[in-house]
Amino acid sequence: MTEQKELFAKPSPFDEERAKSIPHLIRFGTSTWTYEGWKGQVYQKHYRSDQDFKRNSLSEYASHAWFRTVGIDSFFYNPPKQEVLSSYAAQVPETFQWVSKVWEHLTIPKFPTHARYGTQKGQLNSDFLNAKLFEEAVLYKYRSPKIFEHTGPFVLQFPHIAPSVMSPDEFIERLHSFLQSLPRDFRYATEVRNKEYLQSSYFEALNQSKATHCFNHWSYMPCLKDQMKAAASAGGLSADFFVARILTPLGTSYQEAVDRFQPYRNLQCPLPDMRADVLTLTKRALQTNRTAFVIINNRAEGNAPLTIEAIGTALGKSLEQDRR
């Protein structure tokens, strides 16, 4: 029955030919992929159960030409299991590379008071930026050749850090020491949520370690254009890749975005300035021969796949005009 349903599946709702025309250096993808609201859009196949959908839908997701990467958000909450990574690797095309969020136990200097942190809630985190733990709990699981070839950047997502917990100078110093201790055969991007960190010493720490800044469109950070200006003012980024994560509208909290947009079936609130800034970043990547990983969240405009197609189409048309 499943095969019959798939045989008569609807054609892709996306402009696959346009997607294929985008240069290979540009990798668009969504922030995770297991959304029920995408059934009938990204997903045409029949899945036997919710568990089947979550385990096996990456293959169908990765079959769409627009999606050359994906953000694996679940690894933020727990370190990856090698069998899970192997399953993902078996489902994606040869050239596909994912972006992994790093376990929060390594990126939170002080545990929040949320109940899920148990006895650690409200306590300082002795494993904050522990390079040895990062290698043992996370990185070694990516060293299998079949997993390694699909491994894109690791995103270290830091919360907003109160100055009473750690000063900007201390954060940057500890980040620099951490990055210097990591193996260089992986790629790293740091996503900070303190605008005061966007100073010369921060970008110098990244450049000395061949890491990059994750340009993040998030509730209370400066716009992407201003983040790019800050990087340029510090002398630019030297890593051979860019990372951007488009998360929420500026000035809008996570919960407000969830309430506004779920179940994420439709594009509801286009963000023209964000789109223009992503276009600038991707064209800069092409001009400097760098790979750009651009991860889009549903909570930015309501439906990440349609946001990707809109930005990708604008990029394609801009490149066509440049060639004339």
PDB file of C-alpha atoms in Angstrom, residues 21-263:
ATOM      1  CA  SER A  21      20.897  26.101 -10.426  1.00  0.00           C
ATOM      2  CA  ILE A  22      22.149  27.611  -7.155  1.00  0.00           C
ATOM      3  CA  PRO A  23      25.963  27.268  -6.838  1.00  0.00           C
ATOM      4  CA  HIS A  24      27.081  24.308  -4.758  1.00  0.00           C
ATOM      5  CA  LEU A  25      28.785  26.576  -2.209  1.00  0.00           C
ATOM      6  CA  ILE A  26      25.384  27.723  -0.952  1.00  0.00           C
ATOM      7  CA  ARG A  27      23.706  25.296   1.423  1.00  0.00           C
ATOM      8  CA  PHE A  28      20.210  26.136   2.592  1.00  0.00           C
ATOM      9  CA  GLY A  29      18.427  23.981   5.142  1.00  0.00           C
ATOM     10  CA  THR A  30      15.848  24.047   7.890  1.00  0.00           C
ATOM     11  CA  SER A  31      16.251  23.998  11.643  1.00  0.00           C
ATOM     12  CA  THR A  32      15.292  20.347  12.210  1.00  0.00           C
ATOM     13  CA  TRP A  33      12.932  18.560   9.817  1.00  0.00           C
ATOM     14  CA  THR A  34      10.259  16.519  11.646  1.00  0.00           C
ATOM     15  CA  TYR A  35       7.314  18.913  11.460  1.00  0.00           C
ATOM     16  CA  GLU A  36       3.823  17.496  11.014  1.00  0.00           C
ATOM     17  CA  GLY A  37       2.816  20.788   9.410  1.00  0.00           C
ATOM     18  CA  TRP A  38       5.057  20.009   6.427  1.00  0.00           C
ATOM     19  CA  LYS A  39       3.116  16.893   5.449  1.00  0.00           C
ATOM     20  CA  GLY A  40       1.654  17.497   2.012  1.00  0.00           C
ATOM     21  CA  GLN A  41       4.435  19.989   1.305  1.00  0.00           C
ATOM     22  CA  VAL A  42       7.921  18.648   2.059  1.00  0.00           C
ATOM     23  CA  TYR A  43       6.505  15.201   2.791  1.00  0.00           C
ATOM     24  CA  GLN A  44       4.376  13.326   0.273  1.00  0.00           C
ATOM     25  CA  LYS A  45       5.143   9.791   1.405  1.00  0.00           C
ATOM     26  CA  HIS A  46       2.995   7.757   3.768  1.00  0.00           C
ATOM     27  CA  TYR A  47       4.601   7.051   7.152  1.00  0.00           C
ATOM     28  CA  ARG A  48       3.230   4.210   9.261  1.00  0.00           C
ATOM     29  CA  SER A  49       3.533   6.044  12.571  1.00  0.00           C
ATOM     30  CA  ASP A  50       4.927   9.128  14.242  1.00  0.00           C
ATOM     31  CA  GLN A  51       8.007   7.101  15.167  1.00  0.00           C
ATOM     32  CA  ASP A  52       8.470   5.998  11.545  1.00  0.00           C
ATOM     33  CA  PHE A  53       8.173   9.626  10.430  1.00  0.00           C
ATOM     34  CA  LYS A  54      10.776  10.857  12.909  1.00  0.00           C
ATOM     35  CA  ARG A  55      13.212   8.040  12.136  1.00  0.00           C
ATOM     36  CA  ASN A  56      12.974   7.949   8.356  1.00  0.00           C
ATOM     37  CA  SER A  57      11.749  11.290   6.994  1.00  0.00           C
ATOM     38  CA  LEU A  58      15.234  12.778   6.599  1.00  0.00           C
ATOM     39  CA  SER A  59      15.581  10.825   3.363  1.00  0.00           C
ATOM     40  CA  GLU A  60      12.559  12.532   1.816  1.00  0.00           C
ATOM     41  CA  TYR A  61      13.603  15.921   3.178  1.00  0.00           C
ATOM     42  CA  ALA A  62      17.065  15.587   1.640  1.00  0.00           C
ATOM     43  CA  SER A  63      15.600  14.590  -1.725  1.00  0.00           C
ATOM     44  CA  HIS A  64      14.482  18.192  -2.308  1.00  0.00           C
ATOM     45  CA  ALA A  65      17.088  20.209  -4.175  1.00  0.00           C
ATOM     46  CA  TRP A  66      16.709  23.285  -1.981  1.00  0.00           C
ATOM     47  CA  PHE A  67      17.840  21.386   1.106  1.00  0.00           C
ATOM     48  CA  ARG A  68      21.593  20.782   1.038  1.00  0.00           C
ATOM     49  CA  THR A  69      21.946  20.897   4.810  1.00  0.00           C
ATOM     50  CA  VAL A  70      19.818  20.643   7.948  1.00  0.00           C
ATOM     51  CA  GLY A  71      20.203  21.786  11.519  1.00  0.00           C
ATOM     52  CA  ILE A  72      20.220  18.928  14.027  1.00  0.00           C
ATOM     53  CA  ASP A  73      18.773  20.685  17.054  1.00  0.00           C
ATOM     54  CA  SER A  74      18.168  17.625  19.235  1.00  0.00           C
ATOM     55  CA  PHE A  75      21.878  17.281  20.001  1.00  0.00           C
ATOM     56  CA  PHE A  76      21.616  20.492  22.015  1.00  0.00           C
ATOM     57  CA  TYR A  77      19.805  18.559  24.740  1.00  0.00           C
ATOM     58  CA  ASN A  78      21.816  15.337  24.707  1.00  0.00           C
ATOM     59  CA  PRO A  79      25.079  14.230  23.065  1.00  0.00           C
ATOM     60  CA  PRO A  80      24.559  12.347  19.784  1.00  0.00           C
ATOM     61  CA  LYS A  81      24.425   8.584  19.626  1.00  0.00           C
ATOM     62  CA  GLN A  82      26.585   7.047  16.932  1.00  0.00           C
ATOM     63  CA  GLU A  83      23.784   4.775  15.720  1.00  0.00           C
ATOM     64  CA  VAL A  84      21.578   7.838  15.199  1.00  0.00           C
ATOM     65  CA  LEU A  85      24.300   9.577  13.190  1.00  0.00           C
ATOM     66  CA  SER A  86      24.786   6.422  11.126  1.00  0.00           C
ATOM     67  CA  SER A  87      21.058   6.323  10.398  1.00  0.00           C
ATOM     68  CA  TYR A  88      21.116   9.950   9.270  1.00  0.00           C
ATOM     69  CA  ALA A  89      24.162   9.340   7.086  1.00  0.00           C
ATOM     70  CA  ALA A  90      22.398   6.442   5.370  1.00  0.00           C
ATOM     71  CA  GLN A  91      19.435   8.664   4.480  1.00  0.00           C
ATOM     72  CA  VAL A  92      21.135  11.611   2.790  1.00  0.00           C
ATOM     73  CA  PRO A  93      22.843  12.148  -0.588  1.00  0.00           C
ATOM     74  CA  GLU A  94      26.613  11.928  -0.866  1.00  0.00           C
ATOM     75  CA  THR A  95      27.103  15.707  -0.930  1.00  0.00           C
ATOM     76  CA  PHE A  96      24.714  16.524   1.932  1.00  0.00           C
ATOM     77  CA  GLN A  97      26.207  17.992   5.127  1.00  0.00           C
ATOM     78  CA  TRP A  98      24.369  18.729   8.354  1.00  0.00           C
ATOM     79  CA  VAL A  99      24.909  21.407  10.996  1.00  0.00           C
ATOM     80  CA  SER A 100      25.035  20.025  14.545  1.00  0.00           C
ATOM     81  CA  LYS A 101      24.137  22.039  17.605  1.00  0.00           C
ATOM     82  CA  VAL A 102      26.540  21.324  20.439  1.00  0.00           C
ATOM     83  CA  TRP A 103      25.341  19.830  23.714  1.00  0.00           C
ATOM     84  CA  GLU A 104      24.229  22.674  25.995  1.00  0.00           C
ATOM     85  CA  HIS A 105      26.150  21.174  28.921  1.00  0.00           C
ATOM     86  CA  LEU A 106      29.228  22.647  27.227  1.00  0.00           C
ATOM     87  CA  THR A 107      27.814  26.089  26.421  1.00  0.00           C
ATOM     88  CA  ILE A 108      25.880  27.150  29.536  1.00  0.00           C
ATOM     89  CA  PRO A 109      28.064  28.858  32.173  1.00  0.00           C
ATOM     90  CA  LYS A 110      25.290  28.724  34.762  1.00  0.00           C
ATOM     91  CA  PHE A 111      22.351  26.341  34.609  1.00  0.00           C
ATOM     92  CA  PRO A 112      18.930  28.008  34.383  1.00  0.00           C
ATOM     93  CA  THR A 113      16.429  27.448  37.169  1.00  0.00           C
ATOM     94  CA  HIS A 114      14.214  25.343  34.888  1.00  0.00           C
ATOM     95  CA  ALA A 115      13.087  22.051  36.431  1.00  0.00           C
ATOM     96  CA  ARG A 116      14.672  19.966  33.655  1.00  0.00           C
ATOM     97  CA  TYR A 117      18.116  20.775  35.050  1.00  0.00           C
ATOM     98  CA  GLY A 118      17.280  18.941  38.272  1.00  0.00           C
ATOM     99  CA  THR A 119      19.827  19.359  41.047  1.00  0.00           C
ATOM    100  CA  GLN A 120      22.046  21.435  38.734  1.00  0.00           C
ATOM    101  CA  LYS A 121      19.509  24.228  38.276  1.00  0.00           C
ATOM    102  CA  GLY A 122      20.866  27.597  39.302  1.00  0.00           C
ATOM    103  CA  GLN A 123      24.386  26.195  39.743  1.00  0.00           C
ATOM    104  CA  LEU A 124      27.571  27.240  37.966  1.00  0.00           C
ATOM    105  CA  ASN A 125      28.588  24.741  35.292  1.00  0.00           C
ATOM    106  CA  SER A 126      32.068  23.329  35.856  1.00  0.00           C
ATOM    107  CA  ASP A 127      32.013  21.804  32.348  1.00  0.00           C
ATOM    108  CA  PHE A 128      31.435  25.101  30.548  1.00  0.00           C
ATOM    109  CA  LEU A 129      33.700  25.073  27.475  1.00  0.00           C
ATOM    110  CA  ASN A 130      35.353  21.817  28.513  1.00  0.00           C
ATOM    111  CA  ALA A 131      37.290  20.855  25.379  1.00  0.00           C
ATOM    112  CA  LYS A 132      38.137  17.354  26.604  1.00  0.00           C
ATOM    113  CA  LEU A 133      34.482  16.564  27.327  1.00  0.00           C
ATOM    114  CA  PHE A 134      33.474  17.954  23.931  1.00  0.00           C
ATOM    115  CA  GLU A 135      35.883  15.599  22.199  1.00  0.00           C
ATOM    116  CA  GLU A 136      34.896  12.578  24.279  1.00  0.00           C
ATOM    117  CA  ALA A 137      31.123  13.075  24.399  1.00  0.00           C
ATOM    118  CA  VAL A 138      30.547  14.572  20.957  1.00  0.00           C
ATOM    119  CA  LEU A 139      33.327  14.776  18.384  1.00  0.00           C
ATOM    120  CA  TYR A 140      34.597  11.203  18.444  1.00  0.00           C
ATOM    121  CA  LYS A 141      31.153   9.975  17.376  1.00  0.00           C
ATOM    122  CA  TYR A 142      31.577  11.829  14.090  1.00  0.00           C
ATOM    123  CA  ARG A 143      34.884  10.210  13.165  1.00  0.00           C
ATOM    124  CA  SER A 144      33.448   7.237  11.325  1.00  0.00           C
ATOM    125  CA  PRO A 145      34.190   7.971   7.629  1.00  0.00           C
ATOM    126  CA  LYS A 146      30.552   7.598   6.559  1.00  0.00           C
ATOM    127  CA  ILE A 147      29.487  10.088   9.228  1.00  0.00           C
ATOM    128  CA  PHE A 148      32.442  12.445   8.852  1.00  0.00           C
ATOM    129  CA  GLU A 149      31.735  13.097   5.162  1.00  0.00           C
ATOM    130  CA  HIS A 150      28.293  14.469   6.064  1.00  0.00           C
ATOM    131  CA  THR A 151      29.525  16.551   8.994  1.00  0.00           C
ATOM    132  CA  GLY A 152      29.229  20.278   8.526  1.00  0.00           C
ATOM    133  CA  PRO A 153      29.867  22.917  11.188  1.00  0.00           C
ATOM    134  CA  PHE A 154      29.211  22.489  14.889  1.00  0.00           C
ATOM    135  CA  VAL A 155      27.261  25.429  16.290  1.00  0.00           C
ATOM    136  CA  LEU A 156      28.072  26.412  19.859  1.00  0.00           C
ATOM    137  CA  GLN A 157      24.888  28.198  20.907  1.00  0.00           C
ATOM    138  CA  PHE A 158      25.487  30.338  23.972  1.00  0.00           C
ATOM    139  CA  PRO A 159      22.649  31.818  26.008  1.00  0.00           C
ATOM    140  CA  HIS A 160      22.546  35.463  26.928  1.00  0.00           C
ATOM    141  CA  ILE A 161      25.129  35.634  29.722  1.00  0.00           C
ATOM    142  CA  ALA A 162      24.657  38.159  32.515  1.00  0.00           C
ATOM    143  CA  PRO A 163      27.780  40.205  33.339  1.00  0.00           C
ATOM    144  CA  SER A 164      27.414  39.039  36.937  1.00  0.00           C
ATOM    145  CA  VAL A 165      28.028  35.481  35.719  1.00  0.00           C
ATOM    146  CA  MET A 166      30.866  36.263  33.321  1.00  0.00           C
ATOM    147  CA  SER A 167      32.291  39.470  31.884  1.00  0.00           C
ATOM    148  CA  PRO A 168      32.683  39.864  28.117  1.00  0.00           C
ATOM    149  CA  ASP A 169      36.473  39.756  28.446  1.00  0.00           C
ATOM    150  CA  GLU A 170      36.378  36.537  30.461  1.00  0.00           C
ATOM    151  CA  PHE A 171      33.982  34.915  28.008  1.00  0.00           C
ATOM    152  CA  ILE A 172      36.153  35.783  25.016  1.00  0.00           C
ATOM    153  CA  GLU A 173      39.299  34.608  26.788  1.00  0.00           C
ATOM    154  CA  ARG A 174      37.717  31.275  27.721  1.00  0.00           C
ATOM    155  CA  LEU A 175      36.254  30.854  24.244  1.00  0.00           C
ATOM    156  CA  HIS A 176      39.661  31.452  22.678  1.00  0.00           C
ATOM    157  CA  SER A 177      41.332  28.890  24.936  1.00  0.00           C
ATOM    158  CA  PHE A 178      38.585  26.363  24.192  1.00  0.00           C
ATOM    159  CA  LEU A 179      38.742  26.782  20.423  1.00  0.00           C
ATOM    160  CA  GLN A 180      42.525  26.561  20.433  1.00  0.00           C
ATOM    161  CA  SER A 181      42.251  23.167  22.142  1.00  0.00           C
ATOM    162  CA  LEU A 182      39.936  21.602  19.557  1.00  0.00           C
ATOM    163  CA  PRO A 183      40.941  19.387  16.615  1.00  0.00           C
ATOM    164  CA  ARG A 184      41.148  21.342  13.371  1.00  0.00           C
ATOM    165  CA  ASP A 185      39.574  18.744  11.097  1.00  0.00           C
ATOM    166  CA  PHE A 186      36.100  19.852  12.206  1.00  0.00           C
ATOM    167  CA  ARG A 187      34.447  23.236  11.680  1.00  0.00           C
ATOM    168  CA  TYR A 188      33.066  25.386  14.503  1.00  0.00           C
ATOM    169  CA  ALA A 189      30.731  28.377  14.647  1.00  0.00           C
ATOM    170  CA  THR A 190      29.866  30.367  17.752  1.00  0.00           C
ATOM    171  CA  GLU A 191      26.378  31.778  18.210  1.00  0.00           C
ATOM    172  CA  VAL A 192      26.446  34.475  20.879  1.00  0.00           C
ATOM    173  CA  ARG A 193      23.415  36.283  22.245  1.00  0.00           C
ATOM    174  CA  ASN A 194      25.224  39.198  23.885  1.00  0.00           C
ATOM    175  CA  LYS A 195      25.676  42.033  21.418  1.00  0.00           C
ATOM    176  CA  GLU A 196      28.558  43.429  23.491  1.00  0.00           C
ATOM    177  CA  TYR A 197      30.598  40.360  22.533  1.00  0.00           C
ATOM    178  CA  LEU A 198      30.770  41.542  18.913  1.00  0.00           C
ATOM    179  CA  GLN A 199      34.105  43.292  19.384  1.00  0.00           C
ATOM    180  CA  SER A 200      37.534  42.952  17.820  1.00  0.00           C
ATOM    181  CA  SER A 201      38.877  40.530  20.434  1.00  0.00           C
ATOM    182  CA  TYR A 202      35.956  38.156  19.819  1.00  0.00           C
ATOM    183  CA  PHE A 203      36.533  38.016  16.070  1.00  0.00           C
ATOM    184  CA  GLU A 204      40.288  37.713  16.604  1.00  0.00           C
ATOM    185  CA  ALA A 205      39.693  34.690  18.844  1.00  0.00           C
ATOM    186  CA  LEU A 206      37.638  33.086  16.095  1.00  0.00           C
ATOM    187  CA  ASN A 207      40.138  33.857  13.356  1.00  0.00           C
ATOM    188  CA  GLN A 208      43.074  32.492  15.317  1.00  0.00           C
ATOM    189  CA  SER A 209      41.205  29.194  15.628  1.00  0.00           C
ATOM    190  CA  LYS A 210      39.743  29.085  12.082  1.00  0.00           C
ATOM    191  CA  ALA A 211      36.274  29.190  13.625  1.00  0.00           C
ATOM    192  CA  THR A 212      33.514  31.540  12.499  1.00  0.00           C
ATOM    193  CA  HIS A 213      30.730  33.646  13.932  1.00  0.00           C
ATOM    194  CA  CYS A 214      27.232  32.283  13.475  1.00  0.00           C
ATOM    195  CA  PHE A 215      25.235  35.201  12.123  1.00  0.00           C
ATOM    196  CA  ASN A 216      21.994  34.818  14.038  1.00  0.00           C
ATOM    197  CA  HIS A 217      18.674  36.511  13.421  1.00  0.00           C
ATOM    198  CA  TRP A 218      17.379  36.209  16.962  1.00  0.00           C
ATOM    199  CA  SER A 219      14.928  38.132  19.107  1.00  0.00           C
ATOM    200  CA  TYR A 220      17.334  40.455  20.905  1.00  0.00           C
ATOM    201  CA  MET A 221      20.498  40.489  18.802  1.00  0.00           C
ATOM    202  CA  PRO A 222      21.417  43.194  16.272  1.00  0.00           C
ATOM    203  CA  CYS A 223      20.251  42.574  12.715  1.00  0.00           C
ATOM    204  CA  LEU A 224      22.395  40.456  10.409  1.00  0.00           C
ATOM    205  CA  LYS A 225      23.673  43.526   8.573  1.00  0.00           C
ATOM    206  CA  ASP A 226      25.013  45.015  11.806  1.00  0.00           C
ATOM    207  CA  GLN A 227      26.639  41.710  12.762  1.00  0.00           C
ATOM    208  CA  MET A 228      28.325  41.613   9.355  1.00  0.00           C
ATOM    209  CA  LYS A 229      29.502  45.207   9.830  1.00  0.00           C
ATOM    210  CA  ALA A 230      30.950  44.322  13.240  1.00  0.00           C
ATOM    211  CA  ALA A 231      32.890  41.431  11.718  1.00  0.00           C
ATOM    212  CA  ALA A 232      34.135  43.611   8.856  1.00  0.00           C
ATOM    213  CA  SER A 233      35.211  46.372  11.257  1.00  0.00           C
ATOM    214  CA  ALA A 234      37.319  43.822  13.127  1.00  0.00           C
ATOM    215  CA  GLY A 235      39.094  42.798   9.934  1.00  0.00           C
ATOM    216  CA  GLY A 236      36.661  40.177   8.682  1.00  0.00           C
ATOM    217  CA  LEU A 237      36.378  36.447   9.219  1.00  0.00           C
ATOM    218  CA  SER A 238      39.171  34.212   7.940  1.00  0.00           C
ATOM    219  CA  ALA A 239      37.435  30.814   8.080  1.00  0.00           C
ATOM    220  CA  ASP A 240      36.541  29.339   4.696  1.00  0.00           C
ATOM    221  CA  PHE A 241      32.852  28.999   5.566  1.00  0.00           C
ATOM    222  CA  PHE A 242      29.962  31.122   6.822  1.00  0.00           C
ATOM    223  CA  VAL A 243      27.114  30.029   9.074  1.00  0.00           C
ATOM    224  CA  ALA A 244      23.811  31.828   9.571  1.00  0.00           C
ATOM    225  CA  ARG A 245      20.804  30.774  11.611  1.00  0.00           C
ATOM    226  CA  ILE A 246      17.524  32.597  11.048  1.00  0.00           C
ATOM    227  CA  LEU A 247      15.548  31.988  14.212  1.00  0.00           C
ATOM    228  CA  THR A 248      12.907  34.538  15.241  1.00  0.00           C
ATOM    229  CA  PRO A 249      11.784  38.019  14.174  1.00  0.00           C
ATOM    230  CA  LEU A 250      13.721  40.771  15.926  1.00  0.00           C
ATOM    231  CA  GLY A 251      11.951  41.985  19.047  1.00  0.00           C
ATOM    232  CA  THR A 252       9.823  38.833  19.220  1.00  0.00           C
ATOM    233  CA  SER A 253      10.312  36.236  21.933  1.00  0.00           C
ATOM    234  CA  TYR A 254      10.536  32.519  21.221  1.00  0.00           C
ATOM    235  CA  GLN A 255       7.114  31.841  22.754  1.00  0.00           C
ATOM    236  CA  GLU A 256       5.496  34.718  20.869  1.00  0.00           C
ATOM    237  CA  ALA A 257       6.857  33.289  17.612  1.00  0.00           C
ATOM    238  CA  VAL A 258       5.598  29.795  18.473  1.00  0.00           C
ATOM    239  CA  ASP A 259       2.124  31.109  19.270  1.00  0.00           C
ATOM    240  CA  ARG A 260       2.029  33.186  16.104  1.00  0.00           C
ATOM    241  CA  PHE A 261       3.254  30.608  13.599  1.00  0.00           C
ATOM    242  CA  GLN A 262       2.555  27.015  14.685  1.00  0.00           C
ATOM    243  CA  PRO A 263       1.748  24.515  13.147  1.00  0.00           C
TER     244      PRO A 263
END
